[in-house]
mmCIF file of the C-alpha atoms, coordinates in Angstrom:
data_MODEL
# 
_entry.id   MODEL 
# 
loop_
_atom_site.group_PDB 
_atom_site.id 
_atom_site.type_symbol 
_atom_site.label_atom_id 
_atom_site.label_alt_id 
_atom_site.label_comp_id 
_atom_site.label_asym_id 
_atom_site.label_entity_id 
_atom_site.label_seq_id 
_atom_site.pdbx_PDB_ins_code 
_atom_site.Cartn_x 
_atom_site.Cartn_y 
_atom_site.Cartn_z 
_atom_site.occupancy 
_atom_site.B_iso_or_equiv 
_atom_site.pdbx_formal_charge 
_atom_site.auth_seq_id 
_atom_site.auth_comp_id 
_atom_site.auth_asym_id 
_atom_site.auth_atom_id 
_atom_site.pdbx_PDB_model_num 
ATOM 1   C CA . MET A 1 1   ? -21.320 38.239 -31.526 1.00 0.00 ? 1   MET A CA 1 
ATOM 2   C CA . ARG A 1 2   ? -22.127 35.483 -33.907 1.00 0.00 ? 2   ARG A CA 1 
ATOM 3   C CA . ASN A 1 3   ? -25.685 35.028 -33.471 1.00 0.00 ? 3   ASN A CA 1 
ATOM 4   C CA . LYS A 1 4   ? -27.346 37.829 -32.569 1.00 0.00 ? 4   LYS A CA 1 
ATOM 5   C CA . PRO A 1 5   ? -31.216 38.772 -33.683 1.00 0.00 ? 5   PRO A CA 1 
ATOM 6   C CA . ALA A 1 6   ? -31.785 40.978 -36.933 1.00 0.00 ? 6   ALA A CA 1 
ATOM 7   C CA . ASN A 1 7   ? -32.854 43.824 -35.145 1.00 0.00 ? 7   ASN A CA 1 
ATOM 8   C CA . MET A 1 8   ? -30.061 44.358 -33.328 1.00 0.00 ? 8   MET A CA 1 
ATOM 9   C CA . THR A 1 9   ? -26.908 46.621 -34.312 1.00 0.00 ? 9   THR A CA 1 
ATOM 10  C CA . ALA A 1 10  ? -24.207 48.073 -32.889 1.00 0.00 ? 10  ALA A CA 1 
ATOM 11  C CA . ILE A 1 11  ? -24.088 51.552 -31.837 1.00 0.00 ? 11  ILE A CA 1 
ATOM 12  C CA . GLY A 1 12  ? -19.868 52.219 -31.862 1.00 0.00 ? 12  GLY A CA 1 
ATOM 13  C CA . GLN A 1 13  ? -17.691 49.634 -29.864 1.00 0.00 ? 13  GLN A CA 1 
ATOM 14  C CA . HIS A 1 14  ? -20.283 50.051 -26.394 1.00 0.00 ? 14  HIS A CA 1 
ATOM 15  C CA . CYS A 1 15  ? -23.895 49.373 -27.177 1.00 0.00 ? 15  CYS A CA 1 
ATOM 16  C CA . TRP A 1 16  ? -25.986 47.083 -28.837 1.00 0.00 ? 16  TRP A CA 1 
ATOM 17  C CA . LEU A 1 17  ? -29.835 48.909 -30.101 1.00 0.00 ? 17  LEU A CA 1 
ATOM 18  C CA . LEU A 1 18  ? -32.437 46.139 -30.429 1.00 0.00 ? 18  LEU A CA 1 
ATOM 19  C CA . ASP A 1 19  ? -35.145 47.858 -32.583 1.00 0.00 ? 19  ASP A CA 1 
ATOM 20  C CA . SER A 1 20  ? -38.405 48.031 -32.171 1.00 0.00 ? 20  SER A CA 1 
ATOM 21  C CA . LEU A 1 21  ? -40.552 45.675 -33.798 1.00 0.00 ? 21  LEU A CA 1 
ATOM 22  C CA . GLY A 1 22  ? -43.696 47.700 -33.432 1.00 0.00 ? 22  GLY A CA 1 
ATOM 23  C CA . GLY A 1 23  ? -42.377 49.873 -36.249 1.00 0.00 ? 23  GLY A CA 1 
ATOM 24  C CA . ASN A 1 24  ? -40.404 54.028 -35.887 1.00 0.00 ? 24  ASN A CA 1 
ATOM 25  C CA . THR A 1 25  ? -40.157 54.968 -32.843 1.00 0.00 ? 25  THR A CA 1 
ATOM 26  C CA . THR A 1 26  ? -38.198 57.234 -30.928 1.00 0.00 ? 26  THR A CA 1 
ATOM 27  C CA . ASP A 1 27  ? -39.103 55.692 -27.104 1.00 0.00 ? 27  ASP A CA 1 
ATOM 28  C CA . PHE A 1 28  ? -35.714 54.257 -26.141 1.00 0.00 ? 28  PHE A CA 1 
ATOM 29  C CA . VAL A 1 29  ? -35.297 51.803 -22.943 1.00 0.00 ? 29  VAL A CA 1 
ATOM 30  C CA . VAL A 1 30  ? -31.867 51.956 -21.241 1.00 0.00 ? 30  VAL A CA 1 
ATOM 31  C CA . MET A 1 31  ? -31.381 48.536 -19.370 1.00 0.00 ? 31  MET A CA 1 
ATOM 32  C CA . ALA A 1 32  ? -28.250 48.034 -17.836 1.00 0.00 ? 32  ALA A CA 1 
ATOM 33  C CA . HIS A 1 33  ? -26.583 47.270 -14.021 1.00 0.00 ? 33  HIS A CA 1 
ATOM 34  C CA . SER A 1 34  ? -25.619 51.226 -12.841 1.00 0.00 ? 34  SER A CA 1 
ATOM 35  C CA . ALA A 1 35  ? -24.873 53.485 -10.211 1.00 0.00 ? 35  ALA A CA 1 
ATOM 36  C CA . GLN A 1 36  ? -25.635 57.330 -9.443  1.00 0.00 ? 36  GLN A CA 1 
ATOM 37  C CA . ILE A 1 37  ? -22.270 58.983 -9.334  1.00 0.00 ? 37  ILE A CA 1 
ATOM 38  C CA . THR A 1 38  ? -21.649 61.530 -6.967  1.00 0.00 ? 38  THR A CA 1 
ATOM 39  C CA . GLY A 1 39  ? -21.443 65.052 -8.353  1.00 0.00 ? 39  GLY A CA 1 
ATOM 40  C CA . LYS A 1 40  ? -21.407 63.704 -12.066 1.00 0.00 ? 40  LYS A CA 1 
ATOM 41  C CA . THR A 1 41  ? -24.305 65.451 -13.799 1.00 0.00 ? 41  THR A CA 1 
ATOM 42  C CA . PHE A 1 42  ? -24.557 66.603 -17.434 1.00 0.00 ? 42  PHE A CA 1 
ATOM 43  C CA . ILE A 1 43  ? -27.449 68.945 -19.490 1.00 0.00 ? 43  ILE A CA 1 
ATOM 44  C CA . VAL A 1 44  ? -29.870 67.301 -21.117 1.00 0.00 ? 44  VAL A CA 1 
ATOM 45  C CA . PRO A 1 45  ? -29.707 67.317 -24.685 1.00 0.00 ? 45  PRO A CA 1 
ATOM 46  C CA . ASP A 1 46  ? -32.387 69.277 -27.058 1.00 0.00 ? 46  ASP A CA 1 
ATOM 47  C CA . GLN A 1 47  ? -35.082 67.737 -27.899 1.00 0.00 ? 47  GLN A CA 1 
ATOM 48  C CA . VAL A 1 48  ? -34.272 65.132 -25.287 1.00 0.00 ? 48  VAL A CA 1 
ATOM 49  C CA . THR A 1 49  ? -36.718 63.438 -22.295 1.00 0.00 ? 49  THR A CA 1 
ATOM 50  C CA . LEU A 1 50  ? -35.638 61.481 -19.642 1.00 0.00 ? 50  LEU A CA 1 
ATOM 51  C CA . HIS A 1 51  ? -37.346 59.079 -17.097 1.00 0.00 ? 51  HIS A CA 1 
ATOM 52  C CA . TYR A 1 52  ? -35.492 57.646 -14.568 1.00 0.00 ? 52  TYR A CA 1 
ATOM 53  C CA . ALA A 1 53  ? -37.543 54.259 -13.058 1.00 0.00 ? 53  ALA A CA 1 
ATOM 54  C CA . VAL A 1 54  ? -36.206 55.003 -9.391  1.00 0.00 ? 54  VAL A CA 1 
ATOM 55  C CA . SER A 1 55  ? -35.198 57.639 -7.482  1.00 0.00 ? 55  SER A CA 1 
ATOM 56  C CA . GLY A 1 56  ? -31.255 58.365 -6.650  1.00 0.00 ? 56  GLY A CA 1 
ATOM 57  C CA . GLY A 1 57  ? -30.182 55.988 -4.195  1.00 0.00 ? 57  GLY A CA 1 
ATOM 58  C CA . ARG A 1 58  ? -32.444 53.819 -4.506  1.00 0.00 ? 58  ARG A CA 1 
ATOM 59  C CA . PRO A 1 59  ? -32.279 50.271 -6.613  1.00 0.00 ? 59  PRO A CA 1 
ATOM 60  C CA . LEU A 1 60  ? -34.542 48.691 -9.397  1.00 0.00 ? 60  LEU A CA 1 
ATOM 61  C CA . SER A 1 61  ? -35.190 44.903 -8.781  1.00 0.00 ? 61  SER A CA 1 
ATOM 62  C CA . MET A 1 62  ? -34.951 42.626 -11.592 1.00 0.00 ? 62  MET A CA 1 
ATOM 63  C CA . MET A 1 63  ? -35.606 39.045 -9.226  1.00 0.00 ? 63  MET A CA 1 
ATOM 64  C CA . GLU A 1 64  ? -36.697 37.683 -12.284 1.00 0.00 ? 64  GLU A CA 1 
ATOM 65  C CA . GLY A 1 65  ? -33.589 38.721 -14.761 1.00 0.00 ? 65  GLY A CA 1 
ATOM 66  C CA . PRO A 1 66  ? -33.516 41.334 -17.276 1.00 0.00 ? 66  PRO A CA 1 
ATOM 67  C CA . VAL A 1 67  ? -35.518 39.125 -20.064 1.00 0.00 ? 67  VAL A CA 1 
ATOM 68  C CA . GLY A 1 68  ? -38.521 38.342 -17.449 1.00 0.00 ? 68  GLY A CA 1 
ATOM 69  C CA . PHE A 1 69  ? -38.558 41.606 -15.880 1.00 0.00 ? 69  PHE A CA 1 
ATOM 70  C CA . PHE A 1 70  ? -38.485 42.754 -19.788 1.00 0.00 ? 70  PHE A CA 1 
ATOM 71  C CA . ALA A 1 71  ? -41.608 40.647 -20.628 1.00 0.00 ? 71  ALA A CA 1 
ATOM 72  C CA . ASP A 1 72  ? -43.247 41.942 -17.898 1.00 0.00 ? 72  ASP A CA 1 
ATOM 73  C CA . ALA A 1 73  ? -42.217 45.541 -18.311 1.00 0.00 ? 73  ALA A CA 1 
ATOM 74  C CA . ILE A 1 74  ? -43.397 45.664 -21.899 1.00 0.00 ? 74  ILE A CA 1 
ATOM 75  C CA . ALA A 1 75  ? -47.024 43.791 -21.483 1.00 0.00 ? 75  ALA A CA 1 
ATOM 76  C CA . ASN A 1 76  ? -47.928 46.021 -18.448 1.00 0.00 ? 76  ASN A CA 1 
ATOM 77  C CA . ASN A 1 77  ? -47.039 49.316 -20.936 1.00 0.00 ? 77  ASN A CA 1 
ATOM 78  C CA . TYR A 1 78  ? -44.363 50.029 -17.828 1.00 0.00 ? 78  TYR A CA 1 
ATOM 79  C CA . ARG A 1 79  ? -43.753 53.671 -18.389 1.00 0.00 ? 79  ARG A CA 1 
ATOM 80  C CA . HIS A 1 80  ? -44.069 54.628 -14.851 1.00 0.00 ? 80  HIS A CA 1 
ATOM 81  C CA . MET A 1 81  ? -40.935 56.900 -13.862 1.00 0.00 ? 81  MET A CA 1 
ATOM 82  C CA . THR A 1 82  ? -40.259 58.563 -10.551 1.00 0.00 ? 82  THR A CA 1 
ATOM 83  C CA . GLN A 1 83  ? -38.075 61.171 -11.933 1.00 0.00 ? 83  GLN A CA 1 
ATOM 84  C CA . THR A 1 84  ? -38.263 63.547 -15.080 1.00 0.00 ? 84  THR A CA 1 
ATOM 85  C CA . ARG A 1 85  ? -35.351 65.562 -16.439 1.00 0.00 ? 85  ARG A CA 1 
ATOM 86  C CA . ARG A 1 86  ? -36.094 67.584 -20.039 1.00 0.00 ? 86  ARG A CA 1 
ATOM 87  C CA . SER A 1 87  ? -34.160 69.205 -22.264 1.00 0.00 ? 87  SER A CA 1 
ATOM 88  C CA . GLU A 1 88  ? -31.722 71.537 -21.000 1.00 0.00 ? 88  GLU A CA 1 
ATOM 89  C CA . HIS A 1 89  ? -31.960 70.629 -17.562 1.00 0.00 ? 89  HIS A CA 1 
ATOM 90  C CA . LEU A 1 90  ? -29.138 69.191 -15.551 1.00 0.00 ? 90  LEU A CA 1 
ATOM 91  C CA . ALA A 1 91  ? -29.664 65.581 -15.161 1.00 0.00 ? 91  ALA A CA 1 
ATOM 92  C CA . PRO A 1 92  ? -27.730 62.695 -12.905 1.00 0.00 ? 92  PRO A CA 1 
ATOM 93  C CA . ASP A 1 93  ? -25.393 60.839 -15.341 1.00 0.00 ? 93  ASP A CA 1 
ATOM 94  C CA . LEU A 1 94  ? -25.306 57.460 -14.283 1.00 0.00 ? 94  LEU A CA 1 
ATOM 95  C CA . ALA A 1 95  ? -22.322 54.707 -14.710 1.00 0.00 ? 95  ALA A CA 1 
ATOM 96  C CA . LEU A 1 96  ? -23.488 51.741 -16.746 1.00 0.00 ? 96  LEU A CA 1 
ATOM 97  C CA . GLY A 1 97  ? -22.561 48.541 -17.092 1.00 0.00 ? 97  GLY A CA 1 
ATOM 98  C CA . LYS A 1 98  ? -23.618 45.177 -19.178 1.00 0.00 ? 98  LYS A CA 1 
ATOM 99  C CA . LEU A 1 99  ? -26.816 43.921 -18.017 1.00 0.00 ? 99  LEU A CA 1 
ATOM 100 C CA . VAL A 1 100 ? -27.616 41.042 -20.559 1.00 0.00 ? 100 VAL A CA 1 
ATOM 101 C CA . GLY A 1 101 ? -24.737 38.184 -20.673 1.00 0.00 ? 101 GLY A CA 1 
ATOM 102 C CA . SER A 1 102 ? -23.778 34.780 -19.328 1.00 0.00 ? 102 SER A CA 1 
ATOM 103 C CA . HIS A 1 103 ? -24.099 35.971 -15.615 1.00 0.00 ? 103 HIS A CA 1 
ATOM 104 C CA . TRP A 1 104 ? -27.584 36.345 -16.560 1.00 0.00 ? 104 TRP A CA 1 
ATOM 105 C CA . GLN A 1 105 ? -28.394 33.397 -18.248 1.00 0.00 ? 105 GLN A CA 1 
ATOM 106 C CA . THR A 1 106 ? -31.964 31.991 -17.891 1.00 0.00 ? 106 THR A CA 1 
ATOM 107 C CA . GLY A 1 107 ? -32.077 28.795 -17.312 1.00 0.00 ? 107 GLY A CA 1 
ATOM 108 C CA . THR A 1 108 ? -29.720 26.776 -20.033 1.00 0.00 ? 108 THR A CA 1 
ATOM 109 C CA . THR A 1 109 ? -30.629 29.504 -22.199 1.00 0.00 ? 109 THR A CA 1 
ATOM 110 C CA . THR A 1 110 ? -27.026 31.613 -23.416 1.00 0.00 ? 110 THR A CA 1 
ATOM 111 C CA . ALA A 1 111 ? -26.265 34.848 -23.324 1.00 0.00 ? 111 ALA A CA 1 
ATOM 112 C CA . SER A 1 112 ? -27.011 35.234 -27.249 1.00 0.00 ? 112 SER A CA 1 
ATOM 113 C CA . GLU A 1 113 ? -30.453 33.290 -26.811 1.00 0.00 ? 113 GLU A CA 1 
ATOM 114 C CA . ASP A 1 114 ? -31.333 36.122 -24.093 1.00 0.00 ? 114 ASP A CA 1 
ATOM 115 C CA . TYR A 1 115 ? -30.764 38.635 -26.821 1.00 0.00 ? 115 TYR A CA 1 
ATOM 116 C CA . TRP A 1 116 ? -33.545 36.173 -29.244 1.00 0.00 ? 116 TRP A CA 1 
ATOM 117 C CA . ALA A 1 117 ? -35.600 36.392 -25.727 1.00 0.00 ? 117 ALA A CA 1 
ATOM 118 C CA . LEU A 1 118 ? -35.648 40.140 -25.561 1.00 0.00 ? 118 LEU A CA 1 
ATOM 119 C CA . SER A 1 119 ? -35.972 40.810 -29.325 1.00 0.00 ? 119 SER A CA 1 
ATOM 120 C CA . ARG A 1 120 ? -39.047 38.589 -29.141 1.00 0.00 ? 120 ARG A CA 1 
ATOM 121 C CA . GLU A 1 121 ? -41.054 40.233 -26.294 1.00 0.00 ? 121 GLU A CA 1 
ATOM 122 C CA . MET A 1 122 ? -40.456 43.875 -28.091 1.00 0.00 ? 122 MET A CA 1 
ATOM 123 C CA . GLY A 1 123 ? -43.316 43.083 -30.124 1.00 0.00 ? 123 GLY A CA 1 
ATOM 124 C CA . ALA A 1 124 ? -45.379 41.711 -27.418 1.00 0.00 ? 124 ALA A CA 1 
ATOM 125 C CA . ASN A 1 125 ? -47.521 44.723 -26.727 1.00 0.00 ? 125 ASN A CA 1 
ATOM 126 C CA . PRO A 1 126 ? -48.558 46.599 -29.729 1.00 0.00 ? 126 PRO A CA 1 
ATOM 127 C CA . ALA A 1 127 ? -49.676 49.772 -27.541 1.00 0.00 ? 127 ALA A CA 1 
ATOM 128 C CA . TRP A 1 128 ? -45.881 50.534 -26.443 1.00 0.00 ? 128 TRP A CA 1 
ATOM 129 C CA . ALA A 1 129 ? -43.016 48.820 -27.998 1.00 0.00 ? 129 ALA A CA 1 
ATOM 130 C CA . PRO A 1 130 ? -39.765 51.400 -27.555 1.00 0.00 ? 130 PRO A CA 1 
ATOM 131 C CA . ASN A 1 131 ? -36.243 50.265 -28.539 1.00 0.00 ? 131 ASN A CA 1 
ATOM 132 C CA . LEU A 1 132 ? -34.075 48.543 -26.380 1.00 0.00 ? 132 LEU A CA 1 
ATOM 133 C CA . VAL A 1 133 ? -30.281 50.220 -25.659 1.00 0.00 ? 133 VAL A CA 1 
ATOM 134 C CA . LEU A 1 134 ? -27.935 47.619 -23.728 1.00 0.00 ? 134 LEU A CA 1 
ATOM 135 C CA . VAL A 1 135 ? -24.294 47.884 -22.595 1.00 0.00 ? 135 VAL A CA 1 
ATOM 136 C CA . ARG A 1 136 ? -22.256 46.112 -24.755 1.00 0.00 ? 136 ARG A CA 1 
ATOM 137 C CA . ASN A 1 137 ? -19.068 45.096 -23.170 1.00 0.00 ? 137 ASN A CA 1 
ATOM 138 C CA . ARG A 1 138 ? -17.891 44.049 -19.736 1.00 0.00 ? 138 ARG A CA 1 
ATOM 139 C CA . ASN A 1 139 ? -13.720 44.032 -19.750 1.00 0.00 ? 139 ASN A CA 1 
ATOM 140 C CA . ARG A 1 140 ? -12.199 42.761 -16.067 1.00 0.00 ? 140 ARG A CA 1 
ATOM 141 C CA . LEU A 1 141 ? -9.079  44.647 -16.963 1.00 0.00 ? 141 LEU A CA 1 
ATOM 142 C CA . ILE A 1 142 ? -10.211 48.320 -17.537 1.00 0.00 ? 142 ILE A CA 1 
ATOM 143 C CA . GLY A 1 143 ? -13.936 48.390 -16.848 1.00 0.00 ? 143 GLY A CA 1 
ATOM 144 C CA . SER A 1 144 ? -16.371 48.831 -19.096 1.00 0.00 ? 144 SER A CA 1 
ATOM 145 C CA . GLU A 1 145 ? -18.650 50.991 -17.530 1.00 0.00 ? 145 GLU A CA 1 
ATOM 146 C CA . ILE A 1 146 ? -19.961 53.863 -20.033 1.00 0.00 ? 146 ILE A CA 1 
ATOM 147 C CA . TYR A 1 147 ? -21.907 57.394 -18.826 1.00 0.00 ? 147 TYR A CA 1 
ATOM 148 C CA . LEU A 1 148 ? -25.300 57.859 -19.619 1.00 0.00 ? 148 LEU A CA 1 
ATOM 149 C CA . SER A 1 149 ? -24.527 60.788 -21.329 1.00 0.00 ? 149 SER A CA 1 
ATOM 150 C CA . TYR A 1 150 ? -22.236 58.810 -23.744 1.00 0.00 ? 150 TYR A CA 1 
ATOM 151 C CA . LEU A 1 151 ? -24.843 56.504 -24.415 1.00 0.00 ? 151 LEU A CA 1 
ATOM 152 C CA . ILE A 1 152 ? -27.786 58.991 -25.380 1.00 0.00 ? 152 ILE A CA 1 
ATOM 153 C CA . ASP A 1 153 ? -25.265 60.712 -27.488 1.00 0.00 ? 153 ASP A CA 1 
ATOM 154 C CA . GLN A 1 154 ? -24.198 57.383 -29.257 1.00 0.00 ? 154 GLN A CA 1 
ATOM 155 C CA . VAL A 1 155 ? -27.706 57.154 -29.861 1.00 0.00 ? 155 VAL A CA 1 
ATOM 156 C CA . MET A 1 156 ? -28.790 60.515 -31.072 1.00 0.00 ? 156 MET A CA 1 
ATOM 157 C CA . ARG A 1 157 ? -25.820 60.308 -33.694 1.00 0.00 ? 157 ARG A CA 1 
ATOM 158 C CA . ALA A 1 158 ? -27.128 56.313 -34.450 1.00 0.00 ? 158 ALA A CA 1 
ATOM 159 C CA . ARG A 1 159 ? -30.425 57.377 -35.175 1.00 0.00 ? 159 ARG A CA 1 
ATOM 160 C CA . PRO A 1 160 ? -31.254 60.972 -36.013 1.00 0.00 ? 160 PRO A CA 1 
ATOM 161 C CA . ALA A 1 161 ? -34.521 62.326 -35.084 1.00 0.00 ? 161 ALA A CA 1 
ATOM 162 C CA . ALA A 1 162 ? -36.235 65.393 -34.288 1.00 0.00 ? 162 ALA A CA 1 
ATOM 163 C CA . SER A 1 163 ? -37.260 64.079 -30.797 1.00 0.00 ? 163 SER A CA 1 
ATOM 164 C CA . TYR A 1 164 ? -36.197 61.200 -28.058 1.00 0.00 ? 164 TYR A CA 1 
ATOM 165 C CA . THR A 1 165 ? -37.603 59.725 -24.807 1.00 0.00 ? 165 THR A CA 1 
ATOM 166 C CA . PHE A 1 166 ? -35.485 57.928 -22.410 1.00 0.00 ? 166 PHE A CA 1 
ATOM 167 C CA . HIS A 1 167 ? -36.251 55.328 -20.419 1.00 0.00 ? 167 HIS A CA 1 
ATOM 168 C CA . ILE A 1 168 ? -33.536 54.411 -17.633 1.00 0.00 ? 168 ILE A CA 1 
ATOM 169 C CA . TRP A 1 169 ? -34.262 50.821 -16.070 1.00 0.00 ? 169 TRP A CA 1 
ATOM 170 C CA . GLY A 1 170 ? -31.518 50.765 -13.834 1.00 0.00 ? 170 GLY A CA 1 
ATOM 171 C CA . CYS A 1 171 ? -30.110 50.927 -10.305 1.00 0.00 ? 171 CYS A CA 1 
ATOM 172 C CA . ARG A 1 172 ? -28.911 54.655 -8.654  1.00 0.00 ? 172 ARG A CA 1 
ATOM 173 C CA . GLY A 1 173 ? -27.405 53.548 -5.932  1.00 0.00 ? 173 GLY A CA 1 
ATOM 174 C CA . ILE A 1 174 ? -24.782 56.564 -5.004  1.00 0.00 ? 174 ILE A CA 1 
ATOM 175 C CA . GLU A 1 175 ? -21.553 56.084 -5.119  1.00 0.00 ? 175 GLU A CA 1 
ATOM 176 C CA . GLU A 1 176 ? -18.024 57.966 -5.266  1.00 0.00 ? 176 GLU A CA 1 
ATOM 177 C CA . GLU A 1 177 ? -16.531 58.307 -8.593  1.00 0.00 ? 177 GLU A CA 1 
ATOM 178 C CA . VAL A 1 178 ? -12.772 57.009 -6.908  1.00 0.00 ? 178 VAL A CA 1 
ATOM 179 C CA . ARG A 1 179 ? -14.764 54.021 -5.266  1.00 0.00 ? 179 ARG A CA 1 
ATOM 180 C CA . TRP A 1 180 ? -16.948 53.005 -8.810  1.00 0.00 ? 180 TRP A CA 1 
ATOM 181 C CA . LYS A 1 181 ? -14.441 51.033 -11.027 1.00 0.00 ? 181 LYS A CA 1 
ATOM 182 C CA . LEU A 1 182 ? -15.522 52.796 -15.011 1.00 0.00 ? 182 LEU A CA 1 
ATOM 183 C CA . GLY A 1 183 ? -13.407 52.401 -17.589 1.00 0.00 ? 183 GLY A CA 1 
ATOM 184 C CA . SER A 1 184 ? -11.498 54.198 -19.879 1.00 0.00 ? 184 SER A CA 1 
ATOM 185 C CA . GLN A 1 185 ? -12.131 58.039 -20.228 1.00 0.00 ? 185 GLN A CA 1 
ATOM 186 C CA . ARG A 1 186 ? -11.662 58.086 -23.886 1.00 0.00 ? 186 ARG A CA 1 
ATOM 187 C CA . PHE A 1 187 ? -15.697 56.720 -24.185 1.00 0.00 ? 187 PHE A CA 1 
ATOM 188 C CA . GLN A 1 188 ? -17.140 57.421 -21.312 1.00 0.00 ? 188 GLN A CA 1 
ATOM 189 C CA . GLN A 1 189 ? -17.420 61.209 -22.257 1.00 0.00 ? 189 GLN A CA 1 
ATOM 190 C CA . ALA A 1 190 ? -20.062 62.426 -24.964 1.00 0.00 ? 190 ALA A CA 1 
ATOM 191 C CA . GLN A 1 191 ? -18.230 63.414 -27.941 1.00 0.00 ? 191 GLN A CA 1 
ATOM 192 C CA . ALA A 1 192 ? -18.775 67.314 -29.693 1.00 0.00 ? 192 ALA A CA 1 
# 
C-alpha cells in the first residue's frame, strides 16, 4: 500500500498492525470478517488472554462500517466481551478475512483513507488506546482468510511482550470447514 499511516506496519504477508497512538500497550483489537469453524479450536498460548465480542453463532453488526464502529467503540472504552479464554485453555479458532478495503469505502473515501481514519481514531480516548490488527489481503482465486491462531502467533513474533490481551471484534457464525473458502494451509496455521 503506497499511502498508509505512519503507525501502520505489515506483519508477515497477511496482517496490518496499526500501533497504538496512546503509547506502549499489549492490548490488541482484531477486526475482521470472521466465522467460527465447526470443530476448529486451538490452545491459547502462554500469557495470552482472548476476549470475544460475541458468543458462538452470533454476528457482530457494524452497520456504520468499520471506521464508525471503531470510533464509537474506542470513544466508549468498549471492552465488554461475551466470552474469555485464558492461557493454556482451548478456544474457538476463527477464520478471519479482510474487513477494511474498497467494499467498505465511506462515502467518497478510498480504502487507504479509511486506514488513515482508523489511525486517527486510535488516539481519541486516552483511557484506552489499543493496537489494531487487520487482515491484509483478499484474493478471489485462493481465498485470503487466516486463522485467529495464526494471527496471534504473528503478532507475538512481531511484538514480543510478557503478556497479551486480544479483543476479537468479528462475527462468530458457525460454518463447516468444507463450506468456508479458506486460503492456502501454509499460512493459516501457527508456525512452530
